[in-house]
Short mmCIF file of C-alpha atoms and ligand atoms in Angstrom, two decimals:
data_model
loop_
_atom_site.label_atom_id
_atom_site.label_comp_id
_atom_site.label_asym_id
_atom_site.label_seq_id
_atom_site.Cartn_x
_atom_site.Cartn_y
_atom_site.Cartn_z
CA MET A 1 -0.09 -0.13 0.03
CA VAL A 2 2.80 2.43 1.19
CA LEU A 3 4.54 1.75 -2.44
CA VAL A 4 1.70 2.56 -4.33
CA GLY A 5 1.52 5.96 -2.30
CA PHE A 6 4.71 6.17 -3.10
CA GLU A 7 4.17 5.91 -7.32
CA SER A 8 1.24 7.86 -7.13
CA ALA A 9 2.86 11.01 -5.79
CA GLY A 10 4.45 10.94 -9.74
CA ILE A 11 7.99 12.86 -8.83
CA GLY A 12 9.99 9.83 -10.25
CA VAL A 13 11.22 6.86 -8.87
CA GLY A 14 13.03 5.32 -11.39
CA THR A 15 11.14 3.15 -13.62
CA SER A 16 7.77 4.88 -14.09
CA VAL A 17 4.43 2.64 -14.29
CA ASN A 18 2.81 5.27 -16.14
CA ALA A 19 4.76 4.84 -19.31
CA THR A 20 2.79 4.79 -22.48
CA GLY A 21 1.21 1.87 -23.59
CA PRO A 22 0.07 -1.63 -21.74
CA LEU A 23 2.92 -3.15 -19.57
CA PRO A 24 3.81 -6.90 -20.43
CA LYS A 25 2.27 -9.45 -18.32
CA TRP A 26 5.75 -10.36 -16.83
CA MET A 27 6.45 -6.69 -15.99
CA LEU A 28 3.64 -6.36 -14.39
CA LEU A 29 4.55 -9.56 -12.11
CA ALA A 30 7.88 -8.34 -11.61
CA LEU A 31 6.54 -5.13 -10.39
CA CYS A 32 3.93 -6.51 -8.11
CA LEU A 33 6.93 -8.60 -6.26
CA ALA A 34 8.92 -5.44 -6.19
CA ALA A 35 6.10 -4.26 -4.55
CA LEU A 36 5.55 -6.49 -1.98
CA TRP A 37 9.17 -6.95 -1.28
CA ALA A 38 9.87 -3.34 -0.97
CA GLY A 39 6.33 -2.69 1.32
CA SER A 40 7.54 -5.61 3.51
CA LEU A 41 10.89 -4.04 4.05
CA TRP A 42 9.41 -0.61 4.53
CA VAL A 43 6.94 -1.70 7.45
CA ASP A 44 10.01 -3.53 9.20
CA ARG A 45 12.04 -0.15 9.26
CA TRP A 46 9.08 1.96 10.12
CA GLN A 47 8.62 -0.41 13.32
CA SER A 48 12.14 -0.02 14.20
CA ARG A 49 11.79 3.43 14.12
CA GLN A 50 8.84 3.50 16.37
CA SER A 51 10.64 1.64 18.87
CA GLY A 52 13.45 3.82 18.35
CA ARG A 53 11.93 7.38 19.17
CA ASP A 54 13.52 7.87 22.18
CA SER A 55 15.67 10.50 21.05
CA ARG A 56 18.45 9.56 23.63
CA LEU A 57 18.61 6.64 22.38
CA ASN A 58 18.62 7.59 18.49
CA PRO A 59 19.47 11.35 18.59
CA PRO A 60 19.38 13.28 15.36
CA VAL A 61 22.39 14.06 13.45
CA LEU A 62 23.27 16.40 10.87
CA VAL A 63 24.74 15.39 7.56
CA GLN A 64 26.09 17.83 5.12
CA LEU A 65 25.44 16.77 1.52
CA ASP A 66 28.47 18.28 -0.19
CA SER A 67 28.84 15.10 -2.47
CA LEU A 68 25.66 16.59 -4.37
CA ARG A 69 27.85 19.57 -5.22
CA PRO A 70 24.36 22.04 -4.28
CA ASN A 71 25.80 24.92 -5.32
CA ARG A 72 25.34 24.01 -9.23
CA GLY A 73 21.35 23.82 -8.14
CA VAL A 74 19.46 20.80 -7.18
CA ASP A 75 16.15 19.35 -8.33
CA LEU A 76 14.15 18.90 -5.50
CA GLY A 77 11.24 16.86 -5.16
CA LEU A 78 9.06 16.06 -1.92
CA ARG A 79 6.33 13.39 -1.85
CA GLY A 80 3.23 14.08 0.05
CA ARG A 81 2.18 16.37 2.54
CA TRP A 82 5.31 18.88 3.24
CA ARG A 83 6.31 21.92 5.31
CA MET A 84 8.65 24.81 4.92
CA LEU A 85 9.46 25.80 8.20
CA ARG A 86 11.82 28.60 9.84
CA PRO A 87 14.15 26.75 12.20
CA ASP A 88 12.45 27.84 15.13
CA GLY A 89 9.63 25.62 13.40
CA VAL A 90 6.75 28.45 12.45
CA VAL A 91 5.21 26.92 9.33
CA LEU A 92 6.35 29.57 6.23
CA GLU A 93 4.64 27.31 3.34
CA GLN A 94 3.14 23.83 3.22
CA GLY A 95 1.63 21.80 0.51
CA VAL A 96 1.17 18.07 -0.92
CA ASP A 97 3.86 16.99 -3.50
CA PHE A 98 6.57 19.55 -4.70
CA LEU A 99 8.80 19.91 -7.92
CA GLY A 100 11.08 22.46 -8.38
CA ARG A 101 14.67 23.80 -8.81
CA LEU A 102 16.31 24.68 -5.52
CA LYS A 103 19.19 27.06 -5.71
CA LEU A 104 20.46 30.42 -4.69
CA ASP A 105 19.57 33.69 -6.33
CA HIS A 106 22.06 36.48 -5.79
CA GLY A 107 22.59 35.26 -2.46
CA HIS A 108 19.24 34.11 -1.71
CA LEU A 109 17.08 30.85 -1.23
CA LYS A 110 15.24 30.06 -3.96
CA ILE A 111 13.09 27.10 -3.97
CA GLY A 112 11.00 26.41 -6.88
CA VAL A 113 8.66 29.51 -6.56
CA PHE A 114 9.15 30.42 -3.22
CA ARG A 115 12.08 32.57 -2.23
CA PRO A 116 11.90 33.12 1.75
CA GLU A 117 13.69 36.04 2.84
CA LEU A 118 15.61 34.10 5.31
CA SER A 119 19.33 32.27 5.21
CA HIS A 120 17.98 29.20 6.95
CA VAL A 121 14.75 27.08 6.15
CA VAL A 122 13.75 23.74 6.78
CA LEU A 123 11.88 20.95 4.98
CA GLU A 124 9.84 18.32 6.30
CA THR A 125 7.51 15.85 5.12
CA ASP A 126 5.01 13.18 6.46
CA GLY A 127 6.58 10.28 4.56
CA ASP A 128 9.73 8.25 5.31
CA VAL A 129 11.62 8.37 1.82
CA ALA A 130 9.98 11.19 0.54
CA ILE A 131 12.69 13.57 -0.21
CA ARG A 132 14.23 13.94 -3.79
CA LEU A 133 17.56 15.63 -4.40
CA ASN A 134 18.46 15.31 -8.01
CA GLN A 135 18.17 11.68 -8.60
CA ARG A 136 18.57 10.52 -5.13
CA TRP A 137 15.80 9.79 -2.46
CA TYR A 138 16.38 10.80 1.02
CA ARG A 139 14.83 10.35 4.94
CA GLY A 140 14.82 13.02 7.47
CA ARG A 141 14.47 16.66 7.32
CA LEU A 142 16.15 18.81 4.99
CA HIS A 143 18.00 22.15 6.22
CA LEU A 144 18.59 24.74 3.61
CA LEU A 145 21.28 27.49 4.29
CA ALA A 146 22.56 30.46 2.20
CA GLU A 147 25.76 30.17 4.30
CA LEU A 148 27.72 33.61 4.53
CA GLN A 149 31.30 32.79 3.43
CA GLU A 150 34.88 34.36 4.92
CA ASP A 151 34.66 36.36 1.19
CA ARG A 152 31.04 37.49 2.25
CA SER A 153 29.62 35.55 -0.53
CA ARG A 154 27.42 32.74 -0.22
CA GLN A 155 27.05 29.06 -0.71
CA LEU A 156 24.28 26.73 -0.91
CA VAL A 157 24.48 24.27 2.29
CA LEU A 158 22.06 21.38 2.24
CA ARG A 159 21.95 19.82 5.72
CA LEU A 160 19.97 16.42 6.28
CA GLU A 161 18.53 15.88 9.92
CA LEU A 162 17.62 12.06 10.90
CA PRO A 163 18.01 9.59 13.34
CA LEU A 164 21.45 8.24 14.19
CA GLU A 165 20.22 4.58 13.22
CA ASP A 166 18.88 5.87 9.65
CA TYR A 167 22.44 7.86 9.49
CA VAL A 168 24.37 4.71 10.31
CA LEU A 169 22.60 2.96 7.57
CA GLY A 170 23.38 5.24 5.15
CA VAL A 171 26.98 5.08 5.96
CA VAL A 172 26.54 0.98 5.94
CA SER A 173 25.40 1.52 2.35
CA GLY A 174 27.94 4.09 1.51
CA GLU A 175 31.08 2.49 2.92
CA MET A 176 30.70 -1.37 2.10
CA GLU A 177 29.72 -3.52 -0.85
CA THR A 178 26.43 -4.88 1.21
CA SER A 179 25.56 -7.44 -1.48
CA SER A 180 28.44 -9.29 -1.06
CA PRO A 181 27.95 -13.06 0.05
CA ASN A 182 28.49 -13.96 3.72
CA ALA A 183 29.13 -10.33 4.70
CA ASP A 184 26.22 -10.27 7.44
CA ALA A 185 29.12 -10.01 10.53
CA ALA A 186 31.39 -7.49 8.64
CA LEU A 187 28.23 -5.45 7.64
CA GLN A 188 27.41 -5.59 11.73
CA VAL A 189 30.77 -4.31 12.42
CA GLN A 190 30.41 -1.39 10.10
CA ALA A 191 27.03 -0.61 11.62
CA VAL A 192 28.78 -0.59 14.90
CA ALA A 193 32.15 1.03 13.95
CA ALA A 194 30.03 3.93 12.15
CA ARG A 195 27.71 4.50 15.07
CA THR A 196 30.94 4.84 17.06
CA TYR A 197 32.81 7.06 15.15
CA ALA A 198 29.94 9.60 14.00
CA LEU A 199 29.54 10.18 17.95
CA TRP A 200 33.30 10.06 18.74
CA LYS A 201 33.94 12.92 15.85
CA LEU A 202 30.96 15.15 16.87
CA GLY A 203 32.67 15.37 20.08
CA GLN A 204 36.07 16.52 18.04
CA VAL A 205 35.12 18.83 15.84
CA GLU A 206 33.85 22.35 16.29
CA ARG A 207 30.99 21.98 13.79
CA PRO A 208 27.63 20.33 14.59
CA TYR A 209 27.21 18.22 11.70
CA LEU A 210 29.18 15.31 9.62
CA LEU A 211 30.15 15.30 6.34
CA ASP A 212 28.78 12.96 3.84
CA SER A 213 32.31 12.03 2.73
CA THR A 214 35.17 9.92 3.55
CA TYR A 215 36.83 13.03 5.42
CA ASP A 216 33.99 11.73 7.83
CA GLN A 217 31.97 8.84 6.51
CA ARG A 218 31.08 8.31 3.04
CA PHE A 219 26.65 8.54 3.23
CA GLU A 220 24.66 7.31 0.75
CA SER A 221 20.89 7.67 0.05
CA ALA A 222 18.06 5.37 0.61
CA ASP A 223 18.62 4.45 -2.80
CA PHE A 224 21.71 2.42 -1.90
CA GLU A 225 19.91 0.56 0.91
CA THR A 226 20.05 -3.42 0.78
CA GLU A 227 18.10 -5.69 3.23
CA SER A 228 21.40 -7.17 4.19
CA ALA A 229 22.31 -3.57 5.29
CA VAL A 230 19.19 -2.78 7.09
CA ARG A 231 19.68 -5.96 8.98
CA ALA A 232 23.01 -5.28 10.23
CA VAL A 233 21.69 -2.10 11.26
CA GLN A 234 19.25 -3.59 13.28
CA ALA A 235 21.14 -6.58 14.55
CA THR A 236 23.33 -3.93 16.36
CA VAL A 237 20.98 -1.32 17.13
CA GLY A 238 22.40 1.37 19.48
CA GLN A 239 25.71 -0.73 20.10
CA ILE A 240 28.70 1.19 20.22
CA LEU A 241 32.66 0.71 21.04
CA VAL A 242 34.12 2.41 24.28
CA TYR A 243 37.49 2.47 26.04
CA ASP A 244 38.52 3.21 29.37
CA GLY A 245 35.03 4.45 29.76
CA GLU A 246 34.86 6.77 26.55
CA ILE A 247 33.42 6.68 23.00
CA LEU A 248 36.65 4.87 20.80
CA ALA A 249 37.98 6.71 18.25
CA ALA A 250 36.73 4.13 16.07
CA TYR A 251 38.86 4.72 12.60
CA TYR A 252 38.59 2.48 10.09
CA HIS A 253 39.82 1.98 6.32
CA ALA A 254 39.71 -0.23 3.23
CA ASP A 255 42.44 -2.67 3.42
CA CYS A 256 45.38 -3.18 6.08
CA GLY A 257 47.80 -4.90 3.46
CA GLY A 258 48.60 -7.15 5.97
CA HIS A 259 48.77 -5.34 9.14
CA THR A 260 46.84 -2.29 10.70
CA SER A 261 49.06 0.64 12.06
CA ALA A 262 49.25 2.52 15.38
CA ALA A 263 47.36 5.41 15.80
CA TYR A 264 49.98 7.53 17.35
CA PRO A 265 53.31 7.72 15.67
CA LEU A 266 51.19 8.33 12.37
CA GLY A 267 49.58 11.41 14.18
CA PHE A 268 46.15 10.23 14.56
CA ARG A 269 46.40 10.25 18.55
CA ARG A 270 48.25 12.67 20.31
CA ARG A 271 49.34 9.63 22.91
CA PRO A 272 49.83 5.65 22.88
CA TYR A 273 46.18 4.22 22.62
CA PRO A 274 46.15 0.78 22.82
CA PRO A 275 42.66 -0.14 21.02
CA LEU A 276 44.42 1.63 17.90
CA ARG A 277 48.06 -0.14 18.47
CA GLY A 278 48.08 -1.98 14.99
CA VAL A 279 47.33 -5.81 14.86
CA ALA A 280 48.07 -8.59 12.19
CA ASP A 281 45.72 -9.14 9.44
CA PRO A 282 47.22 -12.08 7.63
CA LEU A 283 44.13 -12.54 5.09
CA CYS A 284 44.77 -9.23 3.81
CA ARG A 285 48.34 -9.91 2.53
CA ASP A 286 48.36 -8.95 -1.14
CA PRO A 287 51.45 -9.87 -2.89
CA PHE A 288 50.99 -7.69 -5.38
CA GLY A 289 50.24 -4.41 -3.92
CA TRP A 290 50.18 -1.19 -5.73
CA GLU A 291 52.37 0.77 -7.61
CA LYS A 292 52.74 4.69 -8.23
CA ILE A 293 55.12 7.08 -10.43
CA VAL A 294 55.26 10.23 -9.62
CA PRO A 295 56.63 12.20 -12.64
CA ALA A 296 59.52 14.37 -12.45
CA GLU A 297 57.53 17.48 -13.21
CA THR A 298 55.09 16.77 -10.27
CA LEU A 299 58.45 16.70 -7.88
CA ASP A 300 59.81 19.86 -9.09
CA ALA A 301 56.43 21.76 -8.60
CA TRP A 302 56.27 20.30 -4.91
CA ALA A 303 60.09 21.80 -4.72
CA LYS A 304 58.78 25.18 -5.82
CA GLN A 305 55.97 24.90 -3.95
CA PHE A 306 57.78 24.24 -0.42
CA GLY A 307 60.64 26.72 -1.07
CA LEU A 308 62.93 23.77 -1.65
CA GLY A 309 64.39 25.40 -4.99
CA ALA A 310 64.01 24.51 -8.59
CA TYR A 311 63.97 20.68 -7.98
CA LEU A 312 64.00 17.80 -5.38
CA GLU A 313 67.18 16.38 -4.05
CA THR A 314 66.13 13.94 -1.72
CA VAL A 315 63.17 12.15 -0.16
CA HIS A 316 62.96 10.31 3.14
CA LEU A 317 60.65 8.18 4.96
CA TYR A 318 60.45 7.45 8.14
CA ARG A 319 58.48 4.63 10.18
CA ARG A 320 58.86 5.32 13.51
CA GLY A 321 58.11 2.13 14.90
CA ASP A 322 54.79 1.84 13.10
CA PRO A 323 54.03 -1.92 13.45
CA GLY A 324 51.98 -1.63 10.01
CA GLN A 325 54.82 -0.53 8.06
CA ARG A 326 53.51 2.79 7.03
CA CYS A 327 55.51 5.81 6.70
CA ALA A 328 55.04 7.69 10.01
CA ALA A 329 56.46 10.93 8.16
CA VAL A 330 58.34 12.25 5.32
CA GLN A 331 60.97 14.87 5.25
CA LEU A 332 61.74 16.53 1.17
CA ILE A 333 65.04 17.83 0.72
CA GLY A 334 65.37 20.59 -2.36
CA ALA A 335 68.31 21.74 -4.40
CA ASN A 336 68.76 24.72 -2.08
CA GLY A 337 69.27 22.03 0.99
CA ALA A 338 66.16 22.82 2.90
CA PRO A 339 64.28 20.68 4.10
CA GLU A 340 60.29 19.99 4.47
CA ASN A 341 58.50 17.60 6.73
CA PHE A 342 54.90 16.43 6.81
CA LEU A 343 53.08 13.34 8.49
CA GLY A 344 52.73 10.42 6.04
CA GLU A 345 49.13 11.30 5.15
CA ARG A 346 50.25 14.27 3.58
CA PHE A 347 52.43 12.52 1.44
CA ARG A 348 49.72 9.85 0.39
CA SER A 349 47.42 12.87 -0.75
CA LEU A 350 50.48 14.59 -2.59
CA THR A 351 51.10 11.52 -4.37
CA GLY A 352 47.99 10.22 -4.97
CA SER A 353 48.91 6.75 -3.63
CA ARG A 354 46.52 4.30 -2.30
CA SER A 355 48.27 3.98 1.21
CA VAL A 356 51.80 5.03 2.82
CA ARG A 357 52.39 1.63 3.77
CA ILE A 358 55.49 1.63 0.92
CA HIS A 359 57.59 -1.13 0.78
CA GLU A 360 59.95 0.12 -2.17
CA MET A 361 60.96 3.62 -3.38
CA ARG A 362 63.33 4.22 -6.48
CA CYS A 363 64.56 7.36 -8.59
CA ARG A 364 63.93 6.19 -12.46
CA GLU A 365 66.21 7.54 -15.02
CA ASP A 366 63.55 10.07 -16.02
CA GLY A 367 63.70 11.31 -12.63
CA ALA A 368 60.25 10.06 -11.86
CA LEU A 369 59.81 8.80 -8.41
CA TRP A 370 58.63 5.16 -8.72
CA LEU A 371 56.79 3.81 -5.25
CA ARG A 372 55.51 0.00 -4.18
CA GLY A 373 53.37 -0.59 -1.75
CA SER A 374 50.11 -2.62 -0.30
CA GLY A 375 46.84 -1.56 1.43
CA TYR A 376 44.53 0.88 0.77
CA GLY A 377 43.55 4.05 3.19
CA HIS A 378 45.23 5.02 6.39
CA GLY A 379 45.72 1.63 7.72
CA ILE A 380 43.95 2.71 11.48
CA GLY A 381 41.42 0.81 13.18
CA MET A 382 39.03 -1.67 11.42
CA CYS A 383 40.25 -2.99 8.07
CA GLN A 384 37.01 -3.42 5.91
CA ASN A 385 38.50 -5.75 3.49
CA GLY A 386 39.73 -8.17 6.56
CA ALA A 387 36.68 -7.87 8.35
CA LEU A 388 34.73 -9.15 5.15
CA LEU A 389 37.06 -11.80 4.80
CA ARG A 390 36.75 -12.80 8.22
CA SER A 391 32.94 -12.67 7.84
CA ARG A 392 33.21 -15.20 5.12
CA ALA A 393 35.23 -17.47 7.32
CA GLY A 394 32.57 -17.47 9.92
CA GLU A 395 34.06 -15.38 12.87
CA SER A 396 31.36 -13.32 14.77
CA PHE A 397 30.89 -9.71 14.72
CA GLN A 398 32.01 -9.46 18.51
CA ASP A 399 35.43 -11.46 17.26
CA ILE A 400 36.39 -9.07 14.53
CA LEU A 401 35.45 -5.74 16.67
CA PHE A 402 37.59 -6.92 19.22
CA HIS A 403 40.33 -8.32 16.75
CA TYR A 404 40.84 -4.42 15.48
CA TYR A 405 40.09 -2.61 18.34
CA PRO A 406 41.60 -4.39 21.47
CA GLY A 407 40.89 -3.73 24.73
CA ALA A 408 37.57 -2.05 23.74
CA GLU A 409 34.02 -3.14 24.78
CA LEU A 410 31.09 -2.93 23.36
CA ALA A 411 28.19 -0.55 25.02
CA SER A 412 24.76 0.49 24.80
CA ILE A 413 24.29 4.47 23.84
CA ALA A 414 22.08 4.08 26.96
CA SER A 415 25.15 3.96 28.83
CA LEU A 416 26.03 7.72 27.74
CA VAL A 417 25.44 10.87 29.89
CA SER A 418 24.92 12.43 26.42
CA PRO A 419 25.40 10.52 23.25
CA ILE A 420 25.89 13.90 21.02
CA PRO A 421 28.33 15.89 22.45
ZN1 ZN B 501 43.28 -5.92 6.62
#
């Protein structure tokens, strides 16, 4: 029933059932089966949200949708009954179904034909997955901001406000291949890590929102949700990791390459932190790894950028006792003899290499720098590739979590005095 209402709103949900001409019988049957399946999934989620309405156990979080590049303008669709509100809750406009272009017009919000004389409004709907931005469908309430920048210009900023558990579902969908076989334990690991990381990160940053990119955690729209992702979130609902009575800094990464790294020498923690000390992960050992070539012109450009002269003389990599064999620090020495020092992770973004787990480095005859390494990502905390391989080998999600975060404990979000810092 819910799905029928969904389609009748007529604001684009992929394949239209209103296409011209009669549909073949097989397609009608397939659509009916899809509707039944989606409907049952929908009801399950709705029931889980009813039980999770306690805002202390399932607090709202804000996620900024920068990956949509809102400054280019966004096609907005609202399904069913909707309201446009001031941030204090006063209703400005309301209606049923909406289609329009969302953009800034001379620094002011323009929402279809509406021009609220405010730099911050909120859109809310009565439905569940009822907000469409370009081709993606989202849950929650949408905050629209014409945000003032340092240069006095204004940028269109979109922030979704949604219950933590719905945010975690979006991260599990964005961070993992959720349709892999035998991935249930790995997806549960990802759900706990994502929930924990979100709460920890909000306590670390000045801003009251999370970013939808890997800078925080990759968050995907409801279109990417699968039954297995929903199951993983529900199976671990409210569970987080703690260490020494505090929310764990639950870093994770794509592939450790055979050993995870210690957070302290790599500059991710100010002092040694036992749950992030680096552990062996033999299932991830990749005999081929990756290669990267940095052209001579790029090296010359770095020399100029850092004031080291016309070209680079030397590149030093320092591991500083990281058990994961990653380069904690890098020193560049230029033609003028001046040094430039920075953390290994900066070297990763400069070179565009997959990790700083660098096993070999050579200068080629053409002046290019050749690197060979393994792993993908910073290497701290849970390894997504290893978690998936362990899940397929039959390990439980608790065993996997405690392997990557030794000494950490599972706790309920209910045990926190205040979940959102
Ligand atoms: Zn691994």
